[in-house]
Coordinates of N, CA and C in Angstrom, one line a residue:
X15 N -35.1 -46.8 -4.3 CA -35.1 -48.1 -3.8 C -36.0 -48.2 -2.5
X16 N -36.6 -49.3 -2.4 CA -37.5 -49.4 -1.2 C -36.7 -49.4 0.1
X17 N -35.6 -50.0 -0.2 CA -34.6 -51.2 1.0 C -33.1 -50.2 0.4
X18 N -31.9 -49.8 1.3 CA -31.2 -49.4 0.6 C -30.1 -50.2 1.6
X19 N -29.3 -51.0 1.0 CA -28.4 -51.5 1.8 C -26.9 -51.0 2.0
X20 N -25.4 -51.8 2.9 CA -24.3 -51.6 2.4 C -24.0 -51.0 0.9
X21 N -24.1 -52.8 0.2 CA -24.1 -52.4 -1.1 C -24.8 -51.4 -2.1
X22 N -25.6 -51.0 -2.1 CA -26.0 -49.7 -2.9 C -25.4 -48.6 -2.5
X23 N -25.4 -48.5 -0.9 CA -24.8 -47.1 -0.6 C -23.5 -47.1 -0.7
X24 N -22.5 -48.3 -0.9 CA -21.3 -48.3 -0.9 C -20.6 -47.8 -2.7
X25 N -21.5 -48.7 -3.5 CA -21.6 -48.4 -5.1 C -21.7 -46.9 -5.3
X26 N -23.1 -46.2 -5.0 CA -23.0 -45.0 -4.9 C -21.9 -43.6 -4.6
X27 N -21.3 -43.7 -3.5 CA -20.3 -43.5 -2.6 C -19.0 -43.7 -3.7
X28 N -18.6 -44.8 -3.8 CA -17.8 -45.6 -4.9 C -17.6 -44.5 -6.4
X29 N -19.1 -44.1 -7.0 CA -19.2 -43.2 -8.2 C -19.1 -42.1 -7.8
X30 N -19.4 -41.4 -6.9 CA -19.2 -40.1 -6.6 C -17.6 -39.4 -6.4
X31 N -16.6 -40.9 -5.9 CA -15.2 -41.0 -5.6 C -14.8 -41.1 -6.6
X32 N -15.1 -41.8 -7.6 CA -14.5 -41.9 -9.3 C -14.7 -40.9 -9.8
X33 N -15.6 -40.2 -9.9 CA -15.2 -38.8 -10.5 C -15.1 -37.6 -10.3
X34 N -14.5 -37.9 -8.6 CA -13.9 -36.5 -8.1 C -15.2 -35.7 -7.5
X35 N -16.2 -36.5 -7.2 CA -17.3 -35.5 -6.6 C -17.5 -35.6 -5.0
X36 N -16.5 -35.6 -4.2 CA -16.1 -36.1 -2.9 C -16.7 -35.5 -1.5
X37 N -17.3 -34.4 -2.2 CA -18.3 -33.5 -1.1 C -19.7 -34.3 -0.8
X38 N -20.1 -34.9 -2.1 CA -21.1 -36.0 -2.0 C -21.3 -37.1 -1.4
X39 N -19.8 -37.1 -2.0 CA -19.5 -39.0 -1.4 C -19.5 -38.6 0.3
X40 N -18.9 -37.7 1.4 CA -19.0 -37.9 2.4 C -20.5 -37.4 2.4
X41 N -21.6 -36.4 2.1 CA -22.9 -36.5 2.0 C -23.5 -37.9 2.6
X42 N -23.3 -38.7 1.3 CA -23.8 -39.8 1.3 C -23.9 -41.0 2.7
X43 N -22.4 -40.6 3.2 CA -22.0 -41.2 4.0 C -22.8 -41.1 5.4
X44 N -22.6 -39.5 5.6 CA -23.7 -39.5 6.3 C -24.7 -39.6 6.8
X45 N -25.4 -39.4 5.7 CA -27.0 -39.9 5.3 C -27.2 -41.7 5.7
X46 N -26.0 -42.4 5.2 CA -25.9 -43.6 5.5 C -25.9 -44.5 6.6
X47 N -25.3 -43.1 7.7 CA -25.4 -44.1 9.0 C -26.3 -43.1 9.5
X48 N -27.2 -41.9 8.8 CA -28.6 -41.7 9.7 C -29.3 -42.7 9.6
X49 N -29.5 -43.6 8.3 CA -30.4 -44.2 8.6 C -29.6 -45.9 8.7
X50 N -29.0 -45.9 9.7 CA -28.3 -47.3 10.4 C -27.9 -48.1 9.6
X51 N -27.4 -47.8 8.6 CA -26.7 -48.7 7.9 C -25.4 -49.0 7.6
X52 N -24.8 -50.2 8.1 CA -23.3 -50.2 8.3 C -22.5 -50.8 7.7
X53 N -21.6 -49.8 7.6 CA -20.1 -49.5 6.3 C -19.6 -51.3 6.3
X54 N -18.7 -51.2 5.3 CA -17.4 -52.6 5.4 C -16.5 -52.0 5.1
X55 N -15.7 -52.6 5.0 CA -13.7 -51.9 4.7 C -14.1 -51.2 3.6
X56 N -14.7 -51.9 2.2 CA -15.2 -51.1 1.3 C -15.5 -50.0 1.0
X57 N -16.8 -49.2 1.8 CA -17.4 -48.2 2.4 C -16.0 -47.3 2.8
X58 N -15.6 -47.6 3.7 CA -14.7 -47.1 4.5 C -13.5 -46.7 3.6
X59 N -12.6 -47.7 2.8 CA -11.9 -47.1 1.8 C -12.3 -46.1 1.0
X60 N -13.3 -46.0 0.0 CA -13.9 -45.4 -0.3 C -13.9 -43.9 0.4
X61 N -14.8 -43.7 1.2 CA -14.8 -42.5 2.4 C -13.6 -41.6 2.5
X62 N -12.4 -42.6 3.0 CA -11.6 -42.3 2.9 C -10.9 -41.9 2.3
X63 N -11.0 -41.5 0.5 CA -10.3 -41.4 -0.3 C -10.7 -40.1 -0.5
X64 N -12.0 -39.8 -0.2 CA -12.5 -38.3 0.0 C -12.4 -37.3 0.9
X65 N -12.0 -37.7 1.8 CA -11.2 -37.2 3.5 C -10.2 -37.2 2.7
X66 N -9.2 -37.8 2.3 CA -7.9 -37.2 2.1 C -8.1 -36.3 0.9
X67 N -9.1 -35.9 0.0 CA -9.3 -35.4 -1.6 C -9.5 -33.9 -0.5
X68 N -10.2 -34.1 0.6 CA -10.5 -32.7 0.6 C -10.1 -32.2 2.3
X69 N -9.0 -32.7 2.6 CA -8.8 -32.7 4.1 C -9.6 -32.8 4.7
X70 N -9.9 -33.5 5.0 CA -11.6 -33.5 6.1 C -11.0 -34.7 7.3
X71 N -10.1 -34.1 7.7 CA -9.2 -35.2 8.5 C -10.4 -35.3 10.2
X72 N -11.2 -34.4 10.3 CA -12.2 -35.1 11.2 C -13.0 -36.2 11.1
X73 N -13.6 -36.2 9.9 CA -14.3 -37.4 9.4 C -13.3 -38.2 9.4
X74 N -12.2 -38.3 8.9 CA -11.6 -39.4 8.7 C -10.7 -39.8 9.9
X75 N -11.0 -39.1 10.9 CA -10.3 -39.7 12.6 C -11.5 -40.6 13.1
X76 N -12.7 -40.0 12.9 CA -13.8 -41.0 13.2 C -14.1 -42.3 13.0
X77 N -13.4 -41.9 11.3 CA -13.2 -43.7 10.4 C -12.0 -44.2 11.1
X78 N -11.2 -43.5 11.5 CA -10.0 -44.3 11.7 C -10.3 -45.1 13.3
X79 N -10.8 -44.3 13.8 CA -11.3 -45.3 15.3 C -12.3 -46.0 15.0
X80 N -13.2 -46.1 14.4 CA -14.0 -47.5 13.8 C -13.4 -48.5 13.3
X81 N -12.2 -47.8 12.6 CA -11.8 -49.4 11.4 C -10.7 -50.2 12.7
X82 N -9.8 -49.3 14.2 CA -9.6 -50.0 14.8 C -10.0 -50.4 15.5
X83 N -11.5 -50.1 16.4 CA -12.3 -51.4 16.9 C -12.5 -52.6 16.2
X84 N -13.0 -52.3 15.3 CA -13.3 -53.1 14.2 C -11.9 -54.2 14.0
X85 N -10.5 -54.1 14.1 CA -9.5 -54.5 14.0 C -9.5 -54.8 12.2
X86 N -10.0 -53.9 11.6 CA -9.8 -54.3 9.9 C -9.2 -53.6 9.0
X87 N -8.2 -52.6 9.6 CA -7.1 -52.3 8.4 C -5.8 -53.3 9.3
X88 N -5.6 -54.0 9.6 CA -4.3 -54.0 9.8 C -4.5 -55.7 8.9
X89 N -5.4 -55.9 8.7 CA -5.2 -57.1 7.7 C -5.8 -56.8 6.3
X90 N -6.3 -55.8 6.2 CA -6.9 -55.5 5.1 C -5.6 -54.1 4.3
X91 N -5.0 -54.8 3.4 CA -4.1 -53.4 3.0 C -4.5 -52.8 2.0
X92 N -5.0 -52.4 1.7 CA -5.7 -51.4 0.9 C -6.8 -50.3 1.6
X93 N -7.6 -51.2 2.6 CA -8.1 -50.0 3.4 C -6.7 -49.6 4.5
X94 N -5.9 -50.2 4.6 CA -5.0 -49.6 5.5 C -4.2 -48.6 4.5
X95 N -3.7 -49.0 3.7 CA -3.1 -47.5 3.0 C -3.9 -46.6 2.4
X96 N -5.3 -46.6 2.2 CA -6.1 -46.0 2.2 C -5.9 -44.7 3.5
X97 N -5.7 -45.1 5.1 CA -5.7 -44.7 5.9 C -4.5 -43.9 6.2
X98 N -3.3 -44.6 6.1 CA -2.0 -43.8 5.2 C -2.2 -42.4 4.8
X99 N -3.3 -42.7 3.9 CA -2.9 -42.0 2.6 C -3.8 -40.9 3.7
X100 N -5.0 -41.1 4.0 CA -5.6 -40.1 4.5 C -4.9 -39.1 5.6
X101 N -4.3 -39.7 6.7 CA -3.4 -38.8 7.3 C -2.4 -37.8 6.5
X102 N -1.8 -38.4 5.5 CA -0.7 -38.2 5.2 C -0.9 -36.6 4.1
X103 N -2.0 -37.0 3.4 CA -3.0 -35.7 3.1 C -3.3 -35.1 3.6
X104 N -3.7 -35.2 4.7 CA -4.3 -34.1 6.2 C -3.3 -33.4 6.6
X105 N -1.9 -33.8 6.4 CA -0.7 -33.4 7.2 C -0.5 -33.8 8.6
X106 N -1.2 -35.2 9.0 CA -1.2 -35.6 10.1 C 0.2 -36.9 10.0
X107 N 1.3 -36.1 9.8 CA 2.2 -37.9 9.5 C 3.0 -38.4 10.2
X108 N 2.2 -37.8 11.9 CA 3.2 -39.0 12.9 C 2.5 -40.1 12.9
X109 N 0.6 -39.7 12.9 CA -0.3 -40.4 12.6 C 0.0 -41.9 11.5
X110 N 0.1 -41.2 10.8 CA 0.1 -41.8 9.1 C 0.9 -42.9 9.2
X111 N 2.1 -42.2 9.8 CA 3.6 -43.4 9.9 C 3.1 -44.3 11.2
X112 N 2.5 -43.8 12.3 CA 2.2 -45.5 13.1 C 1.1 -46.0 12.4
X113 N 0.2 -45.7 11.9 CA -0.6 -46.3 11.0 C 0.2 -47.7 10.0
X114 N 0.7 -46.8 9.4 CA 1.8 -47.4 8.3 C 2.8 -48.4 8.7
X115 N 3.6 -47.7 10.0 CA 4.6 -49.5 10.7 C 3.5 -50.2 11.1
X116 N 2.1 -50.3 11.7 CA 1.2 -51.0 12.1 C 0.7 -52.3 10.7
X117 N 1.1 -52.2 10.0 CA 0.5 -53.0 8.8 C 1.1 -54.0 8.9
X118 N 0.1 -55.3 8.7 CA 0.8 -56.4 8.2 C 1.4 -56.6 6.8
X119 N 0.9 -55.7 5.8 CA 1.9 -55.9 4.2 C 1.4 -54.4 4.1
X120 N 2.6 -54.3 3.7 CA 2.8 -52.8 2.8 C 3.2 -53.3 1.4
X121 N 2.6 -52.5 0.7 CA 2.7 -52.2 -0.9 C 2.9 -51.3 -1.4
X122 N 3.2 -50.8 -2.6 CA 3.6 -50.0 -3.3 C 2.9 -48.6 -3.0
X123 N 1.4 -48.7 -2.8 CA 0.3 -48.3 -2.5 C 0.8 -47.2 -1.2
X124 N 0.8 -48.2 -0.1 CA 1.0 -47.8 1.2 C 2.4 -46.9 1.2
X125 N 3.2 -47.5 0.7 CA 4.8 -46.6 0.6 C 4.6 -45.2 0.3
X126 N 3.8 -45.2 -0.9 CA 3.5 -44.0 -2.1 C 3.2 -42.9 -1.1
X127 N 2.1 -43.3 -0.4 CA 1.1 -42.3 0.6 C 2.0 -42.0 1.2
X128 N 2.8 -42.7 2.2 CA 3.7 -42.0 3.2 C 4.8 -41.3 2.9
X129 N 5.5 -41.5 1.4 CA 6.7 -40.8 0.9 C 6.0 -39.7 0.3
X130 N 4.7 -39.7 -0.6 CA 4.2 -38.8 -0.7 C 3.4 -37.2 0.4
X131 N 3.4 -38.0 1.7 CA 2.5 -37.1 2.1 C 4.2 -36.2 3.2
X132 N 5.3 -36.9 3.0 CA 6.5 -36.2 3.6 C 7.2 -35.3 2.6
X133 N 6.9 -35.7 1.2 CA 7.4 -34.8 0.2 C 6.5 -33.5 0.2
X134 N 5.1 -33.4 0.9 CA 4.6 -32.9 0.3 C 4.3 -31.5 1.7
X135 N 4.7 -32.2 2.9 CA 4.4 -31.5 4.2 C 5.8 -31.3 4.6
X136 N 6.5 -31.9 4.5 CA 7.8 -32.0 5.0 C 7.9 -33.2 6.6
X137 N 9.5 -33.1 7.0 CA 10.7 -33.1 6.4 C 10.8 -33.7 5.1
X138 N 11.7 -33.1 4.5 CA 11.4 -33.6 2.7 C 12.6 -35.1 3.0
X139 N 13.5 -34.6 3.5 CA 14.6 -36.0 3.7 C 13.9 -37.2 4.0
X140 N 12.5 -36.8 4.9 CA 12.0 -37.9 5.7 C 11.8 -39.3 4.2
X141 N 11.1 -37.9 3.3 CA 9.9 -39.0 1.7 C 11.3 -39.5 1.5
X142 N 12.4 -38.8 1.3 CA 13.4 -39.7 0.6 C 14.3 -40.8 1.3
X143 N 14.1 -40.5 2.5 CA 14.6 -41.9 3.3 C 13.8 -43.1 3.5
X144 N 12.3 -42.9 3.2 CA 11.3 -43.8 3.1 C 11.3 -44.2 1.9
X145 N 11.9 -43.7 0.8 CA 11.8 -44.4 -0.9 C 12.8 -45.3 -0.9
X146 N 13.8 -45.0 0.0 CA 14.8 -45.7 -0.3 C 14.9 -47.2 0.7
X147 N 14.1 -47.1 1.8 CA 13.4 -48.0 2.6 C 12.7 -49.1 2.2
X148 N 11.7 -48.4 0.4 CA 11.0 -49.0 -0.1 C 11.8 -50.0 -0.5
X149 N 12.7 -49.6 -1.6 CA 13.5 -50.2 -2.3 C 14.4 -51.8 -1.3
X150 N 15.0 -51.3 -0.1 CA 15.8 -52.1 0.3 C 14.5 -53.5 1.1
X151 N 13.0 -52.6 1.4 CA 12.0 -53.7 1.3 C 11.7 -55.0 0.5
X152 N 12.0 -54.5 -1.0 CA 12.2 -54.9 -2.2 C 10.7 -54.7 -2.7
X153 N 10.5 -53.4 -2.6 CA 8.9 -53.0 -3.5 C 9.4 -52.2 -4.3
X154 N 9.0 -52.5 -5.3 CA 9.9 -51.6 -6.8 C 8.8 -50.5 -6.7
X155 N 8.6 -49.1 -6.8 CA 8.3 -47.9 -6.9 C 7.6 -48.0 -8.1
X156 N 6.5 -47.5 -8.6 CA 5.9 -47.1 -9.7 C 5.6 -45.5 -9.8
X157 N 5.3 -45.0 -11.0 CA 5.2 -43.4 -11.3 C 5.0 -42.3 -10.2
X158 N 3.9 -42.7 -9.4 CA 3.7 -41.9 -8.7 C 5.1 -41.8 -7.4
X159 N 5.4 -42.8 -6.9 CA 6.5 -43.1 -6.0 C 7.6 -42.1 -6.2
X160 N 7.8 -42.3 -8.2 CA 8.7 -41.8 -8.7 C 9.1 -39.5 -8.6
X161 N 7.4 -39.7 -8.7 CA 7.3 -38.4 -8.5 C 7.5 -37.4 -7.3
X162 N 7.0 -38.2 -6.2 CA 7.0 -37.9 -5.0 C 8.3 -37.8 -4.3
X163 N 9.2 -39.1 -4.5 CA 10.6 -38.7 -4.0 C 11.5 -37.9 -5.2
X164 N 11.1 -37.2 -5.9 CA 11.6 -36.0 -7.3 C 11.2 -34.6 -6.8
X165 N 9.9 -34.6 -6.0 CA 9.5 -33.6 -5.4 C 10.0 -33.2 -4.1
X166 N 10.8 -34.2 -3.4 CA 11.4 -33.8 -2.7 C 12.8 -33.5 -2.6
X167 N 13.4 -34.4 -3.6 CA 14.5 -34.0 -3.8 C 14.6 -32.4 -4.7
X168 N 13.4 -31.5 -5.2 CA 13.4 -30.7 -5.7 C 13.3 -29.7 -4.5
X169 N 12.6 -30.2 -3.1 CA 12.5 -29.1 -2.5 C 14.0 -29.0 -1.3
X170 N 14.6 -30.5 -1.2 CA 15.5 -29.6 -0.4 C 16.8 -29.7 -1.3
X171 N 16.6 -29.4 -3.1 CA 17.9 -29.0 -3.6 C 18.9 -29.7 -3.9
X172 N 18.7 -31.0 -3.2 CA 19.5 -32.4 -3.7 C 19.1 -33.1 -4.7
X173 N 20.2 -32.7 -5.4 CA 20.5 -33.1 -7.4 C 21.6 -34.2 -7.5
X174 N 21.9 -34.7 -6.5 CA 22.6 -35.7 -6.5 C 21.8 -36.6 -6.8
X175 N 21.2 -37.1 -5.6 CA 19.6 -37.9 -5.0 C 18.9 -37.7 -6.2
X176 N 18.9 -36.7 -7.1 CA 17.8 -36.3 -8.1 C 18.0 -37.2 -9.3
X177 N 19.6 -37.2 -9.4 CA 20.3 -38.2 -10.7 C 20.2 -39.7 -10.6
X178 N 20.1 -39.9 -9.2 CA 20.0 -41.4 -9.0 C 18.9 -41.7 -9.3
X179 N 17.9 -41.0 -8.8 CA 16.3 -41.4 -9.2 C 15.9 -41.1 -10.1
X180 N 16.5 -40.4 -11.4 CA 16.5 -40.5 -13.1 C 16.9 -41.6 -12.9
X181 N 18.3 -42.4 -12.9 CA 18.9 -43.1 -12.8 C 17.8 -44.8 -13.1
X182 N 17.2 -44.3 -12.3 CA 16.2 -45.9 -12.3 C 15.0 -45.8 -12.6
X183 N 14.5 -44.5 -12.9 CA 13.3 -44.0 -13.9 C 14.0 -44.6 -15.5
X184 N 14.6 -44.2 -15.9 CA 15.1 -44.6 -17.3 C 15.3 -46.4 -17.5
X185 N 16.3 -47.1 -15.8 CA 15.6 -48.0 -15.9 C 14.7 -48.9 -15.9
X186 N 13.8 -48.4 -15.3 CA 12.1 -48.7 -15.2 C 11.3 -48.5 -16.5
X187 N 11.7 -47.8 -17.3 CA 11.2 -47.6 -18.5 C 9.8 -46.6 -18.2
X188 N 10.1 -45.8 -17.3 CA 8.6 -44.9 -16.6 C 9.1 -43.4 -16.7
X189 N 10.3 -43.3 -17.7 CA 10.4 -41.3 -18.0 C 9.6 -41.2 -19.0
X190 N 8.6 -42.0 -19.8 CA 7.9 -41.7 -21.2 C 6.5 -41.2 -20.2
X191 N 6.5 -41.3 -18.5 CA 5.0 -41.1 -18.1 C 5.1 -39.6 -18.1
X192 N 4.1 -39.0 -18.3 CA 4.1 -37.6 -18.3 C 4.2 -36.7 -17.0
X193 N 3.6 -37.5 -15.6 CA 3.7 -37.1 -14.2 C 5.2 -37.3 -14.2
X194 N 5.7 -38.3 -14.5 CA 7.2 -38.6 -13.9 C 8.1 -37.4 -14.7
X195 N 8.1 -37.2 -16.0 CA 8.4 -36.2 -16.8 C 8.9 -35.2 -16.8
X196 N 6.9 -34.5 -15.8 CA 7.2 -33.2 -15.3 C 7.8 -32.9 -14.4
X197 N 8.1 -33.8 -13.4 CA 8.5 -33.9 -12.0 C 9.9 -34.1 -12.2
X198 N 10.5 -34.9 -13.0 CA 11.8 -34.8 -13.4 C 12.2 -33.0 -13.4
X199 N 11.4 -32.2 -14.7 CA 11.3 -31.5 -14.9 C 11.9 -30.0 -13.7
X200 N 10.8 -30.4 -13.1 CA 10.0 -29.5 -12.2 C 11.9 -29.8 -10.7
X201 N 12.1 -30.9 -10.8 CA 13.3 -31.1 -10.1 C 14.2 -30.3 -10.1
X202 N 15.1 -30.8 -11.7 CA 15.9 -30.0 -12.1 C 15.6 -28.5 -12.1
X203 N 14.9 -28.3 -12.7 CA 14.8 -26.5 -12.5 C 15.1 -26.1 -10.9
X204 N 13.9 -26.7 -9.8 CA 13.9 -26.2 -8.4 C 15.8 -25.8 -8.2
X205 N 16.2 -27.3 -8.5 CA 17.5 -27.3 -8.1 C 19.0 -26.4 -8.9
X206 N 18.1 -25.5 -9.5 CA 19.2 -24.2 -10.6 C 19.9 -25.6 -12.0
X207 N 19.6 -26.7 -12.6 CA 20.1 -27.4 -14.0 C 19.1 -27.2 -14.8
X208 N 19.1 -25.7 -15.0 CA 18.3 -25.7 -16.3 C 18.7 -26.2 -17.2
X209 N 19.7 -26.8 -17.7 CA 20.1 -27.5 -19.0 C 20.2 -28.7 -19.2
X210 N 19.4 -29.3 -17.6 CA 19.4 -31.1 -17.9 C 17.6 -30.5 -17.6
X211 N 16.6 -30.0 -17.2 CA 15.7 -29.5 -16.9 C 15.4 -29.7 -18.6
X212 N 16.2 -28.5 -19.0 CA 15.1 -28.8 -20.9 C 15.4 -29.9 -21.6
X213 N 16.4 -30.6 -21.3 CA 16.9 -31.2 -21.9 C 15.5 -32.8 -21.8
X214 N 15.6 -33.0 -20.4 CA 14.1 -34.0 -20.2 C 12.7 -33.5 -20.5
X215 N 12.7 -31.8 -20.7 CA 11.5 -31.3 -21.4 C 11.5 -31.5 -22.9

């Protein structure tokens, strides 16, 4: 292209994140503000999803002080859980969580990242007092939610907590998803029930 604008470089950037080629996508990024060309939340979500794909939590502290000059995640929620999500991958999650109370709407989205990124670093109690936060928010949890507080209840051994959150997987009609499944799976066993363990295998 003669002229290469936002839009192209944001599209670009965009396809390289769709199929997992994330080393590029921040390439790209680069390349993009050598030659002065500047991001939108778009851009920036995007970016973002690659910082957290490959810890690159320097790049994505850079983005994070641009998007608050800029003052555009705290009304934009999707690049704000985007931002979530990126800390919360980095293992940065005192970050992540004022990020996270900073939001004007949280969604299912934004929950996921932060219960996910405590299930995944620890304290594990923390993902599961945040799922259940979700809930009394009144944001109903989808598969991945599901997974993430199962992963935690698998690491610190509570099969109690584990039964309840079958409990509403079965009502959700979301144990037929294969992630939720395994993670059921992957629960029970951590927690010594191998016989409710095969039983959901």
């Amino acid at each position: 292209l003669p002229a290469r604008d936002n839009v192209s470089w944001t599209v670009l950037i965009s396809g390289y994140v769709q199929h997992a080629r994330y080393v590029e996508a921040l390439n790209c990024f680069r390349q993009m503000q050598d030659e002065r060309v500047y991001p939108d939340a778009t851009t920036y979500t995007c970016v973002l999803k690659a910082c957290a794909a490959t810890g690159s939590l320097e790049i994505g502290e850079n983005i994070a002080t641009k998007v608050r000059k800029e003052g555009l995640w705290k009304h934009d929620t999707i690049l704000g859980s985007a931002l979530v999500d990126m800390y919360a991958k980095c293992g940065a999650l005192q970050k992540a969580r004022e990020v996270f109370e900073k939001l004007r709407r949280r969604n299912v989205v934004s929950w996921t990242a932060l219960i996910g990124g405590y299930a995944e670093h620890g304290p594990f109690a923390e993902a599961l007092r945040f799922f259940s936060q979700m809930h009394e928010d009144g944001v109903s949890p989808n598969d991945v939610s599901f997974a993430c507080a199962l992963k935690a209840c698998g690491n610190l051994g509570a099969i109690n907590k584990g039964h309840e959150i079958h409990a509403n997987v079965v009502l959700t009609g979301s144990g037929s998803d294969l992630l939720v499944g395994n993670s059921l799976i992957d629960m029970y066993a951590r927690c010594g029930s191998l016989v409710e363990a095969d039983y959901v295998f």
